[in-house]
JSON list of C-alpha atoms in Angstrom, two decimals:
[
{"chain": "A", "resi": 188, "resn": "ALA", "atom": "CA", "xyz": [-6.42, 6.10, -0.88]},
{"chain": "A", "resi": 189, "resn": "GLN", "atom": "CA", "xyz": [-3.22, 7.78, -0.99]},
{"chain": "A", "resi": 190, "resn": "SER", "atom": "CA", "xyz": [-2.89, 11.07, 1.11]},
{"chain": "A", "resi": 191, "resn": "VAL", "atom": "CA", "xyz": [-0.08, 13.31, 2.29]},
{"chain": "A", "resi": 192, "resn": "THR", "atom": "CA", "xyz": [-0.01, 15.32, 5.53]},
{"chain": "A", "resi": 193, "resn": "GLN", "atom": "CA", "xyz": [2.59, 17.54, 5.75]},
{"chain": "A", "resi": 194, "resn": "LEU", "atom": "CA", "xyz": [2.90, 19.33, 9.78]},
{"chain": "A", "resi": 195, "resn": "GLY", "atom": "CA", "xyz": [4.04, 22.76, 10.09]},
{"chain": "A", "resi": 196, "resn": "SER", "atom": "CA", "xyz": [3.27, 25.07, 7.01]},
{"chain": "A", "resi": 197, "resn": "HIS", "atom": "CA", "xyz": [5.99, 27.28, 8.39]},
{"chain": "A", "resi": 198, "resn": "VAL", "atom": "CA", "xyz": [8.97, 26.59, 9.72]},
{"chain": "A", "resi": 199, "resn": "SER", "atom": "CA", "xyz": [12.02, 29.33, 10.68]},
{"chain": "A", "resi": 200, "resn": "VAL", "atom": "CA", "xyz": [15.47, 27.96, 11.28]},
{"chain": "A", "resi": 201, "resn": "SER", "atom": "CA", "xyz": [18.46, 29.73, 11.86]},
{"chain": "A", "resi": 202, "resn": "GLU", "atom": "CA", "xyz": [21.33, 29.68, 9.37]},
{"chain": "A", "resi": 203, "resn": "GLY", "atom": "CA", "xyz": [23.62, 26.82, 10.09]},
{"chain": "A", "resi": 204, "resn": "ALA", "atom": "CA", "xyz": [20.71, 24.90, 11.70]},
{"chain": "A", "resi": 205, "resn": "LEU", "atom": "CA", "xyz": [19.30, 21.75, 11.07]},
{"chain": "A", "resi": 206, "resn": "VAL", "atom": "CA", "xyz": [16.74, 21.78, 8.91]},
{"chain": "A", "resi": 207, "resn": "LEU", "atom": "CA", "xyz": [13.57, 19.54, 9.75]},
{"chain": "A", "resi": 208, "resn": "LEU", "atom": "CA", "xyz": [10.76, 19.34, 7.48]},
{"chain": "A", "resi": 209, "resn": "ARG", "atom": "CA", "xyz": [7.60, 16.66, 8.35]},
{"chain": "A", "resi": 210, "resn": "CYS", "atom": "CA", "xyz": [5.73, 14.37, 6.15]},
{"chain": "A", "resi": 211, "resn": "ASN", "atom": "CA", "xyz": [3.70, 11.45, 6.50]},
{"chain": "A", "resi": 212, "resn": "TYR", "atom": "CA", "xyz": [1.55, 9.42, 4.32]},
{"chain": "A", "resi": 213, "resn": "SER", "atom": "CA", "xyz": [-0.76, 7.35, 4.26]},
{"chain": "A", "resi": 214, "resn": "SER", "atom": "CA", "xyz": [-1.15, 4.73, 1.94]},
{"chain": "A", "resi": 215, "resn": "SER", "atom": "CA", "xyz": [-2.71, 0.92, 0.55]},
{"chain": "A", "resi": 216, "resn": "VAL", "atom": "CA", "xyz": [0.43, 0.04, -1.17]},
{"chain": "A", "resi": 217, "resn": "PRO", "atom": "CA", "xyz": [4.24, 0.31, -0.88]},
{"chain": "A", "resi": 218, "resn": "PRO", "atom": "CA", "xyz": [4.51, 4.08, -1.90]},
{"chain": "A", "resi": 219, "resn": "TYR", "atom": "CA", "xyz": [6.69, 5.93, -3.50]},
{"chain": "A", "resi": 220, "resn": "LEU", "atom": "CA", "xyz": [7.56, 9.14, -2.04]},
{"chain": "A", "resi": 221, "resn": "PHE", "atom": "CA", "xyz": [9.10, 12.17, -3.68]},
{"chain": "A", "resi": 222, "resn": "TRP", "atom": "CA", "xyz": [10.50, 15.56, -1.88]},
{"chain": "A", "resi": 223, "resn": "TYR", "atom": "CA", "xyz": [10.28, 18.91, -4.24]},
{"chain": "A", "resi": 224, "resn": "VAL", "atom": "CA", "xyz": [11.46, 22.54, -4.00]},
{"chain": "A", "resi": 225, "resn": "GLN", "atom": "CA", "xyz": [9.63, 25.36, -5.08]},
{"chain": "A", "resi": 226, "resn": "TYR", "atom": "CA", "xyz": [11.42, 29.04, -5.62]},
{"chain": "A", "resi": 227, "resn": "PRO", "atom": "CA", "xyz": [9.10, 31.49, -5.41]},
{"chain": "A", "resi": 228, "resn": "ASN", "atom": "CA", "xyz": [7.65, 31.91, -9.64]},
{"chain": "A", "resi": 229, "resn": "GLN", "atom": "CA", "xyz": [9.04, 28.43, -10.43]},
{"chain": "A", "resi": 230, "resn": "GLY", "atom": "CA", "xyz": [7.86, 25.01, -11.06]},
{"chain": "A", "resi": 231, "resn": "LEU", "atom": "CA", "xyz": [8.63, 22.60, -8.86]},
{"chain": "A", "resi": 232, "resn": "GLN", "atom": "CA", "xyz": [12.16, 20.57, -8.67]},
{"chain": "A", "resi": 233, "resn": "LEU", "atom": "CA", "xyz": [12.64, 16.85, -7.40]},
{"chain": "A", "resi": 234, "resn": "LEU", "atom": "CA", "xyz": [14.72, 16.89, -4.21]},
{"chain": "A", "resi": 235, "resn": "LEU", "atom": "CA", "xyz": [14.84, 13.36, -3.34]},
{"chain": "A", "resi": 236, "resn": "LYS", "atom": "CA", "xyz": [12.78, 10.02, -4.28]},
{"chain": "A", "resi": 237, "resn": "TYR", "atom": "CA", "xyz": [12.21, 6.74, -2.60]},
{"chain": "A", "resi": 238, "resn": "THR", "atom": "CA", "xyz": [10.88, 4.30, -4.65]},
{"chain": "A", "resi": 239, "resn": "SER", "atom": "CA", "xyz": [11.77, 0.79, -2.48]},
{"chain": "A", "resi": 240, "resn": "ALA", "atom": "CA", "xyz": [15.70, 0.82, -2.46]},
{"chain": "A", "resi": 241, "resn": "ALA", "atom": "CA", "xyz": [17.37, 2.04, 0.42]},
{"chain": "A", "resi": 242, "resn": "THR", "atom": "CA", "xyz": [15.54, 4.16, 3.67]},
{"chain": "A", "resi": 243, "resn": "LEU", "atom": "CA", "xyz": [17.43, 6.81, 3.62]},
{"chain": "A", "resi": 244, "resn": "VAL", "atom": "CA", "xyz": [17.72, 8.55, 0.45]},
{"chain": "A", "resi": 245, "resn": "LYS", "atom": "CA", "xyz": [20.33, 11.54, 0.15]},
{"chain": "A", "resi": 246, "resn": "GLY", "atom": "CA", "xyz": [19.26, 13.95, -2.43]},
{"chain": "A", "resi": 247, "resn": "ILE", "atom": "CA", "xyz": [20.39, 17.31, -3.90]},
{"chain": "A", "resi": 248, "resn": "ASN", "atom": "CA", "xyz": [21.78, 20.62, -1.92]},
{"chain": "A", "resi": 249, "resn": "GLY", "atom": "CA", "xyz": [22.67, 18.06, 1.16]},
{"chain": "A", "resi": 250, "resn": "PHE", "atom": "CA", "xyz": [19.31, 17.14, 2.09]},
{"chain": "A", "resi": 251, "resn": "GLU", "atom": "CA", "xyz": [18.11, 13.48, 2.78]},
{"chain": "A", "resi": 252, "resn": "ALA", "atom": "CA", "xyz": [15.13, 12.39, 4.06]},
{"chain": "A", "resi": 253, "resn": "GLU", "atom": "CA", "xyz": [14.54, 8.62, 5.79]},
{"chain": "A", "resi": 254, "resn": "PHE", "atom": "CA", "xyz": [11.69, 6.10, 4.87]},
{"chain": "A", "resi": 255, "resn": "LYS", "atom": "CA", "xyz": [9.97, 4.51, 8.02]},
{"chain": "A", "resi": 256, "resn": "LYS", "atom": "CA", "xyz": [7.27, 2.58, 7.39]},
{"chain": "A", "resi": 257, "resn": "SER", "atom": "CA", "xyz": [6.60, 1.76, 10.74]},
{"chain": "A", "resi": 258, "resn": "GLU", "atom": "CA", "xyz": [5.86, 5.56, 11.40]},
{"chain": "A", "resi": 259, "resn": "THR", "atom": "CA", "xyz": [4.31, 5.95, 7.77]},
{"chain": "A", "resi": 260, "resn": "SER", "atom": "CA", "xyz": [6.99, 9.31, 7.31]},
{"chain": "A", "resi": 261, "resn": "PHE", "atom": "CA", "xyz": [9.11, 10.61, 4.97]},
{"chain": "A", "resi": 262, "resn": "HIS", "atom": "CA", "xyz": [10.86, 13.37, 7.06]},
{"chain": "A", "resi": 263, "resn": "LEU", "atom": "CA", "xyz": [13.53, 15.91, 5.03]},
{"chain": "A", "resi": 264, "resn": "THR", "atom": "CA", "xyz": [16.59, 17.12, 6.81]},
{"chain": "A", "resi": 265, "resn": "LYS", "atom": "CA", "xyz": [19.67, 18.67, 6.15]},
{"chain": "A", "resi": 266, "resn": "PRO", "atom": "CA", "xyz": [22.33, 19.34, 8.67]},
{"chain": "A", "resi": 267, "resn": "SER", "atom": "CA", "xyz": [23.11, 22.85, 8.21]},
{"chain": "A", "resi": 268, "resn": "ALA", "atom": "CA", "xyz": [20.76, 25.57, 6.66]},
{"chain": "A", "resi": 269, "resn": "HIS", "atom": "CA", "xyz": [21.76, 27.93, 3.82]},
{"chain": "A", "resi": 270, "resn": "MET", "atom": "CA", "xyz": [19.93, 30.95, 3.02]},
{"chain": "A", "resi": 271, "resn": "SER", "atom": "CA", "xyz": [19.24, 29.68, -0.64]},
{"chain": "A", "resi": 272, "resn": "ASP", "atom": "CA", "xyz": [17.44, 26.81, 0.79]},
{"chain": "A", "resi": 273, "resn": "ALA", "atom": "CA", "xyz": [14.61, 29.24, 1.85]},
{"chain": "A", "resi": 274, "resn": "ALA", "atom": "CA", "xyz": [11.66, 28.16, -0.50]},
{"chain": "A", "resi": 275, "resn": "GLU", "atom": "CA", "xyz": [8.69, 25.84, -0.19]},
{"chain": "A", "resi": 276, "resn": "TYR", "atom": "CA", "xyz": [8.62, 22.63, 0.15]},
{"chain": "A", "resi": 277, "resn": "PHE", "atom": "CA", "xyz": [6.37, 19.91, -0.98]},
{"chain": "A", "resi": 278, "resn": "CYS", "atom": "CA", "xyz": [5.99, 15.99, 0.41]},
{"chain": "A", "resi": 279, "resn": "ALA", "atom": "CA", "xyz": [4.00, 13.91, -2.27]},
{"chain": "A", "resi": 280, "resn": "VAL", "atom": "CA", "xyz": [3.11, 10.20, -2.64]},
{"chain": "A", "resi": 281, "resn": "SER", "atom": "CA", "xyz": [2.33, 8.18, -5.60]},
{"chain": "A", "resi": 282, "resn": "GLU", "atom": "CA", "xyz": [1.53, 4.36, -6.46]},
{"chain": "A", "resi": 283, "resn": "GLY", "atom": "CA", "xyz": [4.34, 4.13, -8.96]},
{"chain": "A", "resi": 284, "resn": "THR", "atom": "CA", "xyz": [1.70, 4.13, -11.53]},
{"chain": "A", "resi": 285, "resn": "GLY", "atom": "CA", "xyz": [2.27, 7.40, -12.79]},
{"chain": "A", "resi": 286, "resn": "ASN", "atom": "CA", "xyz": [-1.36, 8.32, -12.94]},
{"chain": "A", "resi": 287, "resn": "GLN", "atom": "CA", "xyz": [-1.70, 9.84, -9.60]},
{"chain": "A", "resi": 288, "resn": "PHE", "atom": "CA", "xyz": [0.84, 12.14, -7.60]},
{"chain": "A", "resi": 289, "resn": "TYR", "atom": "CA", "xyz": [-0.88, 13.09, -4.19]},
{"chain": "A", "resi": 290, "resn": "PHE", "atom": "CA", "xyz": [1.22, 16.37, -2.52]},
{"chain": "A", "resi": 291, "resn": "GLY", "atom": "CA", "xyz": [1.13, 17.69, 0.52]},
{"chain": "A", "resi": 292, "resn": "THR", "atom": "CA", "xyz": [-0.07, 21.29, 1.39]},
{"chain": "A", "resi": 293, "resn": "GLY", "atom": "CA", "xyz": [3.85, 22.37, 1.61]},
{"chain": "A", "resi": 294, "resn": "THR", "atom": "CA", "xyz": [6.14, 23.91, 4.27]},
{"chain": "A", "resi": 295, "resn": "SER", "atom": "CA", "xyz": [7.50, 26.82, 3.99]},
{"chain": "A", "resi": 296, "resn": "LEU", "atom": "CA", "xyz": [11.17, 27.35, 4.98]},
{"chain": "A", "resi": 297, "resn": "THR", "atom": "CA", "xyz": [12.06, 30.58, 6.16]},
{"chain": "A", "resi": 298, "resn": "VAL", "atom": "CA", "xyz": [16.17, 30.58, 7.25]},
{"chain": "A", "resi": 299, "resn": "ILE", "atom": "CA", "xyz": [16.96, 33.23, 9.46]},
{"chain": "A", "resi": 300, "resn": "PRO", "atom": "CA", "xyz": [20.41, 34.75, 9.48]},
{"chain": "B", "resi": 149, "resn": "GLY", "atom": "CA", "xyz": [18.35, 15.32, -16.46]},
{"chain": "B", "resi": 150, "resn": "ALA", "atom": "CA", "xyz": [15.04, 15.25, -17.66]},
{"chain": "B", "resi": 151, "resn": "VAL", "atom": "CA", "xyz": [13.96, 18.93, -18.41]},
{"chain": "B", "resi": 152, "resn": "VAL", "atom": "CA", "xyz": [9.74, 20.00, -18.83]},
{"chain": "B", "resi": 153, "resn": "SER", "atom": "CA", "xyz": [9.52, 23.26, -20.89]},
{"chain": "B", "resi": 154, "resn": "GLN", "atom": "CA", "xyz": [6.54, 25.68, -20.35]},
{"chain": "B", "resi": 155, "resn": "HIS", "atom": "CA", "xyz": [5.69, 28.55, -22.09]},
{"chain": "B", "resi": 156, "resn": "PRO", "atom": "CA", "xyz": [4.98, 31.06, -21.79]},
{"chain": "B", "resi": 157, "resn": "SER", "atom": "CA", "xyz": [5.88, 31.96, -18.50]},
{"chain": "B", "resi": 158, "resn": "ARG", "atom": "CA", "xyz": [3.77, 35.03, -18.20]},
{"chain": "B", "resi": 159, "resn": "VAL", "atom": "CA", "xyz": [0.46, 35.87, -19.84]},
{"chain": "B", "resi": 160, "resn": "ILE", "atom": "CA", "xyz": [-1.87, 38.95, -19.34]},
{"chain": "B", "resi": 161, "resn": "CYS", "atom": "CA", "xyz": [-4.75, 38.25, -21.25]},
{"chain": "B", "resi": 162, "resn": "LYS", "atom": "CA", "xyz": [-8.31, 40.06, -21.09]},
{"chain": "B", "resi": 163, "resn": "SER", "atom": "CA", "xyz": [-11.65, 38.63, -19.98]},
{"chain": "B", "resi": 164, "resn": "GLY", "atom": "CA", "xyz": [-13.26, 36.68, -22.59]},
{"chain": "B", "resi": 165, "resn": "THR", "atom": "CA", "xyz": [-10.53, 35.63, -24.18]},
{"chain": "B", "resi": 166, "resn": "SER", "atom": "CA", "xyz": [-8.93, 32.79, -24.63]},
{"chain": "B", "resi": 167, "resn": "VAL", "atom": "CA", "xyz": [-4.83, 31.36, -23.62]},
{"chain": "B", "resi": 168, "resn": "LYS", "atom": "CA", "xyz": [-2.98, 28.61, -24.70]},
{"chain": "B", "resi": 169, "resn": "ILE", "atom": "CA", "xyz": [-0.12, 27.11, -22.85]},
{"chain": "B", "resi": 170, "resn": "GLU", "atom": "CA", "xyz": [1.85, 24.57, -23.68]},
{"chain": "B", "resi": 171, "resn": "CYS", "atom": "CA", "xyz": [4.23, 21.87, -21.84]},
{"chain": "B", "resi": 172, "resn": "ARG", "atom": "CA", "xyz": [7.12, 20.42, -24.19]},
{"chain": "B", "resi": 173, "resn": "SER", "atom": "CA", "xyz": [9.41, 17.51, -22.81]},
{"chain": "B", "resi": 174, "resn": "LEU", "atom": "CA", "xyz": [12.67, 18.65, -24.42]},
{"chain": "B", "resi": 175, "resn": "ASP", "atom": "CA", "xyz": [15.06, 14.87, -24.24]},
{"chain": "B", "resi": 176, "resn": "PHE", "atom": "CA", "xyz": [12.53, 12.35, -22.92]},
{"chain": "B", "resi": 177, "resn": "GLN", "atom": "CA", "xyz": [8.95, 11.26, -24.09]},
{"chain": "B", "resi": 178, "resn": "ALA", "atom": "CA", "xyz": [6.61, 11.59, -21.72]},
{"chain": "B", "resi": 179, "resn": "THR", "atom": "CA", "xyz": [3.45, 8.98, -21.50]},
{"chain": "B", "resi": 180, "resn": "THR", "atom": "CA", "xyz": [1.88, 10.69, -18.88]},
{"chain": "B", "resi": 181, "resn": "MET", "atom": "CA", "xyz": [1.39, 14.90, -18.51]},
{"chain": "B", "resi": 182, "resn": "PHE", "atom": "CA", "xyz": [-0.20, 16.12, -15.71]},
{"chain": "B", "resi": 183, "resn": "TRP", "atom": "CA", "xyz": [-1.70, 19.88, -15.37]},
{"chain": "B", "resi": 184, "resn": "TYR", "atom": "CA", "xyz": [-2.19, 21.63, -11.97]},
{"chain": "B", "resi": 185, "resn": "ARG", "atom": "CA", "xyz": [-3.13, 24.68, -10.62]},
{"chain": "B", "resi": 186, "resn": "GLN", "atom": "CA", "xyz": [-1.27, 26.49, -7.74]},
{"chain": "B", "resi": 187, "resn": "PHE", "atom": "CA", "xyz": [-3.62, 29.39, -5.87]},
{"chain": "B", "resi": 188, "resn": "PRO", "atom": "CA", "xyz": [-1.22, 31.86, -3.70]},
{"chain": "B", "resi": 189, "resn": "LYS", "atom": "CA", "xyz": [0.01, 30.02, -0.84]},
{"chain": "B", "resi": 190, "resn": "LYS", "atom": "CA", "xyz": [-1.29, 26.84, -1.55]},
{"chain": "B", "resi": 191, "resn": "SER", "atom": "CA", "xyz": [-0.41, 23.26, -2.70]},
{"chain": "B", "resi": 192, "resn": "LEU", "atom": "CA", "xyz": [-0.84, 21.85, -5.68]},
{"chain": "B", "resi": 193, "resn": "MET", "atom": "CA", "xyz": [-4.40, 20.62, -7.09]},
{"chain": "B", "resi": 194, "resn": "LEU", "atom": "CA", "xyz": [-4.78, 18.50, -10.04]},
{"chain": "B", "resi": 195, "resn": "MET", "atom": "CA", "xyz": [-6.83, 19.61, -12.67]},
{"chain": "B", "resi": 196, "resn": "ALA", "atom": "CA", "xyz": [-6.40, 16.87, -15.57]},
{"chain": "B", "resi": 197, "resn": "THR", "atom": "CA", "xyz": [-4.18, 14.24, -16.46]},
{"chain": "B", "resi": 198, "resn": "SER", "atom": "CA", "xyz": [-3.07, 13.49, -19.88]},
{"chain": "B", "resi": 199, "resn": "ASN", "atom": "CA", "xyz": [-1.91, 10.73, -22.17]},
{"chain": "B", "resi": 200, "resn": "GLU", "atom": "CA", "xyz": [-0.75, 10.89, -25.88]},
{"chain": "B", "resi": 201, "resn": "GLY", "atom": "CA", "xyz": [-3.37, 10.67, -28.25]},
{"chain": "B", "resi": 202, "resn": "SER", "atom": "CA", "xyz": [-6.56, 9.88, -25.67]},
{"chain": "B", "resi": 203, "resn": "LYS", "atom": "CA", "xyz": [-8.59, 12.13, -24.12]},
{"chain": "B", "resi": 204, "resn": "ALA", "atom": "CA", "xyz": [-7.94, 13.73, -21.04]},
{"chain": "B", "resi": 205, "resn": "THR", "atom": "CA", "xyz": [-9.04, 12.82, -18.07]},
{"chain": "B", "resi": 206, "resn": "TYR", "atom": "CA", "xyz": [-10.26, 15.56, -15.74]},
{"chain": "B", "resi": 207, "resn": "GLU", "atom": "CA", "xyz": [-10.44, 15.93, -11.56]},
{"chain": "B", "resi": 208, "resn": "GLN", "atom": "CA", "xyz": [-14.02, 16.66, -10.16]},
{"chain": "B", "resi": 209, "resn": "GLY", "atom": "CA", "xyz": [-14.62, 20.32, -10.17]},
{"chain": "B", "resi": 210, "resn": "VAL", "atom": "CA", "xyz": [-12.30, 21.04, -13.30]},
{"chain": "B", "resi": 211, "resn": "GLU", "atom": "CA", "xyz": [-14.70, 22.01, -16.11]},
{"chain": "B", "resi": 212, "resn": "LYS", "atom": "CA", "xyz": [-13.57, 20.06, -19.47]},
{"chain": "B", "resi": 213, "resn": "ASP", "atom": "CA", "xyz": [-14.99, 22.87, -21.64]},
{"chain": "B", "resi": 214, "resn": "LYS", "atom": "CA", "xyz": [-13.29, 25.66, -20.25]},
{"chain": "B", "resi": 215, "resn": "PHE", "atom": "CA", "xyz": [-10.08, 24.23, -19.64]},
{"chain": "B", "resi": 216, "resn": "LEU", "atom": "CA", "xyz": [-8.86, 22.20, -23.03]},
{"chain": "B", "resi": 217, "resn": "ILE", "atom": "CA", "xyz": [-6.16, 19.37, -22.42]},
{"chain": "B", "resi": 218, "resn": "ASN", "atom": "CA", "xyz": [-4.59, 18.11, -26.51]},
{"chain": "B", "resi": 219, "resn": "HIS", "atom": "CA", "xyz": [-1.64, 16.20, -25.87]},
{"chain": "B", "resi": 220, "resn": "ALA", "atom": "CA", "xyz": [-0.54, 15.42, -29.33]},
{"chain": "B", "resi": 221, "resn": "SER", "atom": "CA", "xyz": [2.46, 13.84, -29.29]},
{"chain": "B", "resi": 222, "resn": "LEU", "atom": "CA", "xyz": [4.59, 12.37, -26.77]},
{"chain": "B", "resi": 223, "resn": "THR", "atom": "CA", "xyz": [6.33, 15.57, -25.79]},
{"chain": "B", "resi": 224, "resn": "LEU", "atom": "CA", "xyz": [3.62, 17.95, -26.02]},
{"chain": "B", "resi": 225, "resn": "SER", "atom": "CA", "xyz": [0.56, 18.61, -23.95]},
{"chain": "B", "resi": 226, "resn": "THR", "atom": "CA", "xyz": [-1.78, 22.01, -24.42]},
{"chain": "B", "resi": 227, "resn": "LEU", "atom": "CA", "xyz": [-3.82, 23.48, -22.12]},
{"chain": "B", "resi": 228, "resn": "THR", "atom": "CA", "xyz": [-6.45, 26.05, -23.17]},
{"chain": "B", "resi": 229, "resn": "VAL", "atom": "CA", "xyz": [-7.98, 28.27, -21.06]},
{"chain": "B", "resi": 230, "resn": "THR", "atom": "CA", "xyz": [-11.39, 29.57, -22.67]},
{"chain": "B", "resi": 231, "resn": "SER", "atom": "CA", "xyz": [-13.27, 32.49, -22.43]},
{"chain": "B", "resi": 232, "resn": "ALA", "atom": "CA", "xyz": [-11.22, 33.46, -20.22]},
{"chain": "B", "resi": 233, "resn": "HIS", "atom": "CA", "xyz": [-12.22, 35.17, -16.48]},
{"chain": "B", "resi": 234, "resn": "PRO", "atom": "CA", "xyz": [-10.31, 37.33, -13.72]},
{"chain": "B", "resi": 235, "resn": "GLU", "atom": "CA", "xyz": [-11.38, 33.70, -11.72]},
{"chain": "B", "resi": 236, "resn": "ASP", "atom": "CA", "xyz": [-8.94, 32.01, -14.15]},
{"chain": "B", "resi": 237, "resn": "SER", "atom": "CA", "xyz": [-6.06, 34.30, -12.61]},
{"chain": "B", "resi": 238, "resn": "SER", "atom": "CA", "xyz": [-3.87, 31.57, -11.55]},
{"chain": "B", "resi": 239, "resn": "PHE", "atom": "CA", "xyz": [-0.24, 29.52, -11.27]},
{"chain": "B", "resi": 240, "resn": "TYR", "atom": "CA", "xyz": [-0.40, 27.13, -13.61]},
{"chain": "B", "resi": 241, "resn": "ILE", "atom": "CA", "xyz": [1.82, 24.40, -13.62]},
{"chain": "B", "resi": 242, "resn": "CYS", "atom": "CA", "xyz": [2.67, 21.12, -15.87]},
{"chain": "B", "resi": 243, "resn": "SER", "atom": "CA", "xyz": [4.89, 18.30, -15.58]},
{"chain": "B", "resi": 244, "resn": "ALA", "atom": "CA", "xyz": [5.18, 14.83, -17.33]},
{"chain": "B", "resi": 245, "resn": "ILE", "atom": "CA", "xyz": [6.02, 11.35, -16.56]},
{"chain": "B", "resi": 246, "resn": "GLU", "atom": "CA", "xyz": [8.33, 8.60, -18.92]},
{"chain": "B", "resi": 247, "resn": "LEU", "atom": "CA", "xyz": [8.06, 5.63, -17.18]},
{"chain": "B", "resi": 248, "resn": "SER", "atom": "CA", "xyz": [5.87, 4.39, -14.68]},
{"chain": "B", "resi": 249, "resn": "ASP", "atom": "CA", "xyz": [8.29, 4.19, -11.35]},
{"chain": "B", "resi": 250, "resn": "SER", "atom": "CA", "xyz": [9.98, 7.94, -12.40]},
{"chain": "B", "resi": 251, "resn": "PRO", "atom": "CA", "xyz": [9.61, 11.36, -11.24]},
{"chain": "B", "resi": 252, "resn": "LEU", "atom": "CA", "xyz": [6.86, 13.86, -11.70]},
{"chain": "B", "resi": 253, "resn": "HIS", "atom": "CA", "xyz": [9.24, 16.77, -14.02]},
{"chain": "B", "resi": 254, "resn": "PHE", "atom": "CA", "xyz": [7.92, 20.00, -13.60]},
{"chain": "B", "resi": 255, "resn": "GLY", "atom": "CA", "xyz": [7.62, 22.88, -16.18]},
{"chain": "B", "resi": 256, "resn": "ASN", "atom": "CA", "xyz": [8.47, 26.09, -14.17]},
{"chain": "B", "resi": 257, "resn": "GLY", "atom": "CA", "xyz": [4.97, 27.47, -14.54]},
{"chain": "B", "resi": 258, "resn": "THR", "atom": "CA", "xyz": [2.74, 30.16, -16.37]},
{"chain": "B", "resi": 259, "resn": "ARG", "atom": "CA", "xyz": [1.20, 33.19, -14.49]},
{"chain": "B", "resi": 260, "resn": "LEU", "atom": "CA", "xyz": [-1.63, 33.60, -16.05]},
{"chain": "B", "resi": 261, "resn": "THR", "atom": "CA", "xyz": [-3.37, 37.16, -14.81]},
{"chain": "B", "resi": 262, "resn": "VAL", "atom": "CA", "xyz": [-6.98, 37.52, -16.85]},
{"chain": "B", "resi": 263, "resn": "THR", "atom": "CA", "xyz": [-7.55, 41.30, -16.46]}
]
């Protein structure tokens, strides 16, 4: 069985500060990992994905995530937060079969001016 | 990039009526489509998985007779909320996947309010 844990349902950072959103997963097979962002009253937009290639994945809007198998983690980072980064972020894992995606409970990011 | 169009974005209906939500993949053929429900400040709850031409697979606790899913083609899936009640008010999001190792592409969601 697969699952995703996002530590911290709310994260606040100052504008310009480092953003770190945590995601740990459990999977019995090599996982496919994803980060999505959701703005109010909208669907989810893919930020980045890991599908067994390079462990450091770069995504849109300056975000990146590193797959660490030993820690079963896929934390999302951005060096310098921007006001427009304020949103809900979801980590997801799948087996790559297209049949099931498991989402974390989400982390709400607030950026303080 | 892959685009999923969901319509309507917002709908208000009276208790007892039915509402149909459409989900279309605009520039790719979706082998599988998923329907999610999202409660305020909560994560996404998978309701059902649908494959073109076959019956949808519903998650435990989701009433298949209430939430009718039709996946008539590789680019269109519909969710019909039948005999809607106020507790069905929620944000419904569809997503589609093209290949087995590709990410989910999401529609922009439908805000359903049942009065």
